[in-house]
Short mmCIF file of C-alpha atoms and ligand atoms in Angstrom, two decimals:
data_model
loop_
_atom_site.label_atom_id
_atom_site.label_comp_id
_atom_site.label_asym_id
_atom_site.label_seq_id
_atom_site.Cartn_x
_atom_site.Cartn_y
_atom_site.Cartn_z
CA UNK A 20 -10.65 -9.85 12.42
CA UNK A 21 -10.81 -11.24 9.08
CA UNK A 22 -12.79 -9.51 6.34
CA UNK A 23 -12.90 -12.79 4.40
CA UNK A 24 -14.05 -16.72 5.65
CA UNK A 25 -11.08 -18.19 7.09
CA UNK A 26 -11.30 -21.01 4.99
CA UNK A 27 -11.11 -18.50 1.77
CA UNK A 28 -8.12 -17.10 2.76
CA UNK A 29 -6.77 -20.29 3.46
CA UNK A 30 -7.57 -21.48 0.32
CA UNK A 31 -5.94 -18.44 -1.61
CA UNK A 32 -2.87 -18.58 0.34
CA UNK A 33 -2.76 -22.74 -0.15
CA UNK A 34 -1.95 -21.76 -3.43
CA UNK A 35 -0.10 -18.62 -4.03
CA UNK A 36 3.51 -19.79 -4.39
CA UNK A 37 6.16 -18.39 -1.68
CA UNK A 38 8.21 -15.93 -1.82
CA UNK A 39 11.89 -16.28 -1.87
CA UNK A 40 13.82 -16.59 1.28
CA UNK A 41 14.87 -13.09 1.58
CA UNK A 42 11.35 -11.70 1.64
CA UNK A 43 9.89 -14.58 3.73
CA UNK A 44 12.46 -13.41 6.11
CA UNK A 45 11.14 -9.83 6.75
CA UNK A 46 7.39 -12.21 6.45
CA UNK A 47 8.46 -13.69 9.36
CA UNK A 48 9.97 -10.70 11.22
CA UNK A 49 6.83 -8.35 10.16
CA UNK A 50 4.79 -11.35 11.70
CA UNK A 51 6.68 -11.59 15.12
CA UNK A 52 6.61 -7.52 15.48
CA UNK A 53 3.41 -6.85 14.78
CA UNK A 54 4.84 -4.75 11.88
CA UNK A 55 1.55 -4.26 9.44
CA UNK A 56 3.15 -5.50 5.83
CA UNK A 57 0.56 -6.02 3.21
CA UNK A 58 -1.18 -9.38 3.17
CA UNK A 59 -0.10 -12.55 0.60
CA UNK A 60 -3.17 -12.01 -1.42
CA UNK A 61 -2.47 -8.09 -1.98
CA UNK A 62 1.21 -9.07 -2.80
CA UNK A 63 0.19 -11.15 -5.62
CA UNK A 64 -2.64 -8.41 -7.19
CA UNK A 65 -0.08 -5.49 -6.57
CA UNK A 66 2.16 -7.75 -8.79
CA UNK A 67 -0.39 -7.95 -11.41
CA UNK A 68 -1.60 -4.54 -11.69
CA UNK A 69 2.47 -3.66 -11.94
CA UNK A 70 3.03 -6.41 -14.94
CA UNK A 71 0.28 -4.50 -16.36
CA UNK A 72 0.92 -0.96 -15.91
CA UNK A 73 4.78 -1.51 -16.26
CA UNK A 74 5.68 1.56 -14.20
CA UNK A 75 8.98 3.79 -15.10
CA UNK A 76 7.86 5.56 -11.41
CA UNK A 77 6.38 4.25 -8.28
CA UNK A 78 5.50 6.28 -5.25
CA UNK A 79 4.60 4.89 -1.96
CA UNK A 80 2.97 6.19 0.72
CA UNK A 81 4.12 4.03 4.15
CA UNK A 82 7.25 2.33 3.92
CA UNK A 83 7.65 0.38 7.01
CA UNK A 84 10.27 -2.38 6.44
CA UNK A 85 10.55 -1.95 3.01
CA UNK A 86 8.47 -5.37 2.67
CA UNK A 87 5.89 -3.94 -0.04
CA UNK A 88 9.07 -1.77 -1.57
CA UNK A 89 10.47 -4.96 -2.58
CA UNK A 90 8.00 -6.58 -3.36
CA UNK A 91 7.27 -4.06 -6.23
CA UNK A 92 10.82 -3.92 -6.68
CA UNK A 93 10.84 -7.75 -7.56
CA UNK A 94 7.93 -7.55 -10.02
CA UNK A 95 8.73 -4.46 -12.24
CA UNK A 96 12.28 -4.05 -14.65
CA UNK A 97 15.23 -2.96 -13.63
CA UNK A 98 14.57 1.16 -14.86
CA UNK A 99 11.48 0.93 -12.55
CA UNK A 100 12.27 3.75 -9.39
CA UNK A 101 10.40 3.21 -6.51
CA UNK A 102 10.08 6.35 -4.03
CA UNK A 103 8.54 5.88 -0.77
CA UNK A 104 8.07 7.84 1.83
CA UNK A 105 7.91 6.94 5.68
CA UNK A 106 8.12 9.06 9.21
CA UNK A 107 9.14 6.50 11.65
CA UNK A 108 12.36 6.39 12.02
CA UNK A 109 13.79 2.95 13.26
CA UNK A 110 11.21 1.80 10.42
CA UNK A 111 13.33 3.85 7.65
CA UNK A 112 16.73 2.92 9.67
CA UNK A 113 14.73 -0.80 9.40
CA UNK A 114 13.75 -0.09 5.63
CA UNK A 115 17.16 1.25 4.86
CA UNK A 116 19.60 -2.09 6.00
CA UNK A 117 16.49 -4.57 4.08
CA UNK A 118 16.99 -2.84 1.16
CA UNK A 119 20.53 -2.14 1.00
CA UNK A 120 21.13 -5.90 1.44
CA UNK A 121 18.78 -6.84 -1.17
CA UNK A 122 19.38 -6.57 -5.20
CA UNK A 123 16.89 -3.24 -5.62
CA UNK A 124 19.18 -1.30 -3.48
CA UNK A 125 19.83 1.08 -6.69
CA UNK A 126 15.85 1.35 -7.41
CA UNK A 127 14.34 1.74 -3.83
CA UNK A 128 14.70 5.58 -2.48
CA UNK A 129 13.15 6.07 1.06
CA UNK A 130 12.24 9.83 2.03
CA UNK A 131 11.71 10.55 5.73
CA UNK A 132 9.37 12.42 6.98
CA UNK A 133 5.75 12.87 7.26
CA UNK A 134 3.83 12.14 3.62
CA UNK A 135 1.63 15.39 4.29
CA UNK A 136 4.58 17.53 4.69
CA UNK A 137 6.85 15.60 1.85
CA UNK A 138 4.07 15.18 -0.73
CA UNK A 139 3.33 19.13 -1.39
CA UNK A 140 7.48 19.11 -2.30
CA UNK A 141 7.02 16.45 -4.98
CA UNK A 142 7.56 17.05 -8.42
CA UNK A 143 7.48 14.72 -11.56
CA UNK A 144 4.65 11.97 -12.19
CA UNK A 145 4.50 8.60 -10.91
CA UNK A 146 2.63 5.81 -13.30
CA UNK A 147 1.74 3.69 -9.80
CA UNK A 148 1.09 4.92 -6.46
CA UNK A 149 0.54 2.63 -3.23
CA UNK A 150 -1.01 4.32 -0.48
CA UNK A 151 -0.37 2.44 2.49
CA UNK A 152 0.16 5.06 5.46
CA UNK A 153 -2.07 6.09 8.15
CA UNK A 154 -5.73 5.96 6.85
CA UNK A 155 -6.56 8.66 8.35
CA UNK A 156 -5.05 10.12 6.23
CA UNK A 157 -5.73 8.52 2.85
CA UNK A 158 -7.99 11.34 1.30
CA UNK A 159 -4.91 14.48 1.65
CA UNK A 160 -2.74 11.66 0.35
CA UNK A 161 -5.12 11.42 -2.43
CA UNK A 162 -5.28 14.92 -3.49
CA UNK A 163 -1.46 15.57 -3.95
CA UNK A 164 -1.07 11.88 -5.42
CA UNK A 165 -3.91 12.37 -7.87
CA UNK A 166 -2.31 15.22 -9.42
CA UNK A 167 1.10 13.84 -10.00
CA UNK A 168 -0.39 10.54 -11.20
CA UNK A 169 0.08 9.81 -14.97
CA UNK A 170 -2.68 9.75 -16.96
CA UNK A 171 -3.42 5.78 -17.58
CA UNK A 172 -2.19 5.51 -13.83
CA UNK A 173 -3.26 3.72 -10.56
CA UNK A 174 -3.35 4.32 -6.98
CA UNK A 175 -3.68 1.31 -4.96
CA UNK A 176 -4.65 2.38 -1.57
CA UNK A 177 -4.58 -0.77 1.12
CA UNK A 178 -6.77 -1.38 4.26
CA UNK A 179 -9.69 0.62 3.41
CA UNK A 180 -12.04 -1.89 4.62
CA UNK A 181 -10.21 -2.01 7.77
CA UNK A 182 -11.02 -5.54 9.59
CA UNK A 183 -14.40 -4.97 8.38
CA UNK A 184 -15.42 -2.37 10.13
CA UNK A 185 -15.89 0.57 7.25
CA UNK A 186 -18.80 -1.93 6.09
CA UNK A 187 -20.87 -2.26 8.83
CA UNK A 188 -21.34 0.02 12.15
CA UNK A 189 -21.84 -2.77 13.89
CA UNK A 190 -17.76 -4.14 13.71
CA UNK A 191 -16.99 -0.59 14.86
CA UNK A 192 -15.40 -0.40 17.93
CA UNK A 193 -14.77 3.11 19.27
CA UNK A 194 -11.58 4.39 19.46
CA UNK A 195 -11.58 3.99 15.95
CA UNK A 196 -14.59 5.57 15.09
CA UNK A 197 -12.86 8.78 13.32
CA UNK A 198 -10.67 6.37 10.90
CA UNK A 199 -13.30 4.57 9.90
CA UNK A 200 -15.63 7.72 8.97
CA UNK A 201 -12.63 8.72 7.21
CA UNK A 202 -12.01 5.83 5.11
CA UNK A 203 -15.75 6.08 4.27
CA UNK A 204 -15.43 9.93 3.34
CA UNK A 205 -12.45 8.76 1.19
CA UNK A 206 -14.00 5.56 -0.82
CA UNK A 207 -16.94 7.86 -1.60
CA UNK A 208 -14.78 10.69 -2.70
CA UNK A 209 -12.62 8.14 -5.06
CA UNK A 210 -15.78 6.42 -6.52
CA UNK A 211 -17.74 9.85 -7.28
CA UNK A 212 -14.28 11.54 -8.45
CA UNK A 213 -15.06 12.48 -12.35
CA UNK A 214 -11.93 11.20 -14.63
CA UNK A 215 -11.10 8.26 -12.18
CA UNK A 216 -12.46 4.64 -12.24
CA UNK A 217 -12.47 3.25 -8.98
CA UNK A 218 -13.25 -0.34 -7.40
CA UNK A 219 -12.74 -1.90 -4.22
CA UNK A 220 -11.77 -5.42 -3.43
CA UNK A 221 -12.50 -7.28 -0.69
CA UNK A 222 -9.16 -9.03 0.02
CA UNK A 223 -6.52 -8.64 2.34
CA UNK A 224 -8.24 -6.11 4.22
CA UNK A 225 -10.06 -4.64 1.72
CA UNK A 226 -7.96 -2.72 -1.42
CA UNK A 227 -9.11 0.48 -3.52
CA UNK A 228 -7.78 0.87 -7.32
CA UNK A 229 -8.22 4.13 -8.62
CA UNK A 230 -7.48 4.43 -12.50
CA UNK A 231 -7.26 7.69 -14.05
CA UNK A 232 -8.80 8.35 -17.46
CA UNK A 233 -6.27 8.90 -20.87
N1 LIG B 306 3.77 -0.70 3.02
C1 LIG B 306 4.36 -1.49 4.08
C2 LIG B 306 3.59 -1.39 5.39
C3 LIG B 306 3.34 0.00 5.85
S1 LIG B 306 2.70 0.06 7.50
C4 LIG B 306 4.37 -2.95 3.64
O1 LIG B 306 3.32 -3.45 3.22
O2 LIG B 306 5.41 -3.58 3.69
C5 LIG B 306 2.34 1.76 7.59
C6 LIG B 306 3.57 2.63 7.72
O3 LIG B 306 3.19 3.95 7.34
C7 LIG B 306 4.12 2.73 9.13
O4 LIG B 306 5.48 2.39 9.14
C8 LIG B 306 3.92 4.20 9.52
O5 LIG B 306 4.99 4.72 10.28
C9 LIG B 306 3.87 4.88 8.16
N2 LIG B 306 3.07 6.11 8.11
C10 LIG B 306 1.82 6.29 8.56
N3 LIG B 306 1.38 7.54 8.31
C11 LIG B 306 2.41 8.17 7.68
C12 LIG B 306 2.59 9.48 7.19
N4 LIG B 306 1.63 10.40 7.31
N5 LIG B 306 3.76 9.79 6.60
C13 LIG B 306 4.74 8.86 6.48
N6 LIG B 306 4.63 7.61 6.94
C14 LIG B 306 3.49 7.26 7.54
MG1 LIG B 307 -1.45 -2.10 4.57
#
């Protein structure tokens, strides 16, 4: 389930150039095992908002294949560190050869393990933070990320429409009843959240930005 028209998302993707052939290669092998890697039309405003904020310091929350790692990888400069954290292990022994074979093999640094249990062990600030992990989960990642975010900063936190259903009870199907309460807990927490500007977008399946205030 689409949270756009078919036909807009066709559009959008009609015209968004391709990537290059390394990257379409994990596209295609996300694609065939059902491995969640963030949507064309994130891709291209995650590469935006980095052009913008020019990050020295990523941090990512849900590595998988390293598909969104690179991706940032691609579109910031070559001091730009991305840190990313992921529990599943053949997805960081998966993360680990895609990025090692690819030229941000010196900026890319996976950490195993679970994000609630690695983020409290953090230190230093990140300028950009992607949450992208189990959204269940999103408002504890929130918390710790909030605090090491730079001032000027952004967390980009994907999925939190999820197919549509966050919007509208009536999508809701219900084993998944407890995420989506939880994503609502957490959109409402980021838009109330004094010193933060926050805005969702409905593409992809639905993306928060969370600025905080100089
Ligand atoms: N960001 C990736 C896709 C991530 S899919 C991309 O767009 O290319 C979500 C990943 O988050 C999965 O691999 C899952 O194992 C991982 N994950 C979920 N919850 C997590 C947690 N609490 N700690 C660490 N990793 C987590
Ligand atoms: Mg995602």
């Amino acid at each position: 389930m689409n949270i756009n028209e078919e036909y807009i998302e066709e559009y959008i993707r009609s015209i968004t150039p391709q990537n290059c052939p390394y990257l379409t290669k994990l596209e295609i092998y996300a694609k065939e095992h059902h491995v969640p890697i963030i949507e064309p039309e994130t891709a291209q405003l995650i590469k935006v908002l980095l052009k913008l904020n020019k990050p020295n310091n990523i941090l990512e929350v849900g590595t998988a294949i390293g598909y969104s790692a690179l991706i940032m990888a691609e579109a910031t400069s070559e001091d730009t560190i991305i840190t990313t954290i992921e529990r599943n292990e053949s997805m960081i022994e998966l993360a680990n050869k895609n990025i090692s074979h690819s030229a941000y093999k010196d900026r890319i640094r996976i950490i195993g393990g679970d994000a609630q249990e690695v983020l409290p062990h953090l230190n230093g600030t990140y300028d950009f933070i992607f949450l992208d992990g189990a959204k269940g989960q999103y408002l504890e990642f929130f918390k710790y990320c909030s605090s090491f975010l730079r001032k000027g900063g952004l967390i980009v936190s994907d999925n939190v429409l999820y197919k549509g259903m966050v919007a509208t009870d009536n999508l809701v199907v219900k084993r998944k009843k407890t995420i989506v309460t939880r994503l609502r807990t957490f959109l409402n927490y980021i838009n109330e959240l004094e010193g933060y500007t926050s805005c969702v977008i409905p593409i992809g399946d639905g993306v928060a930005l969370t600025y905080k205030e100089d």
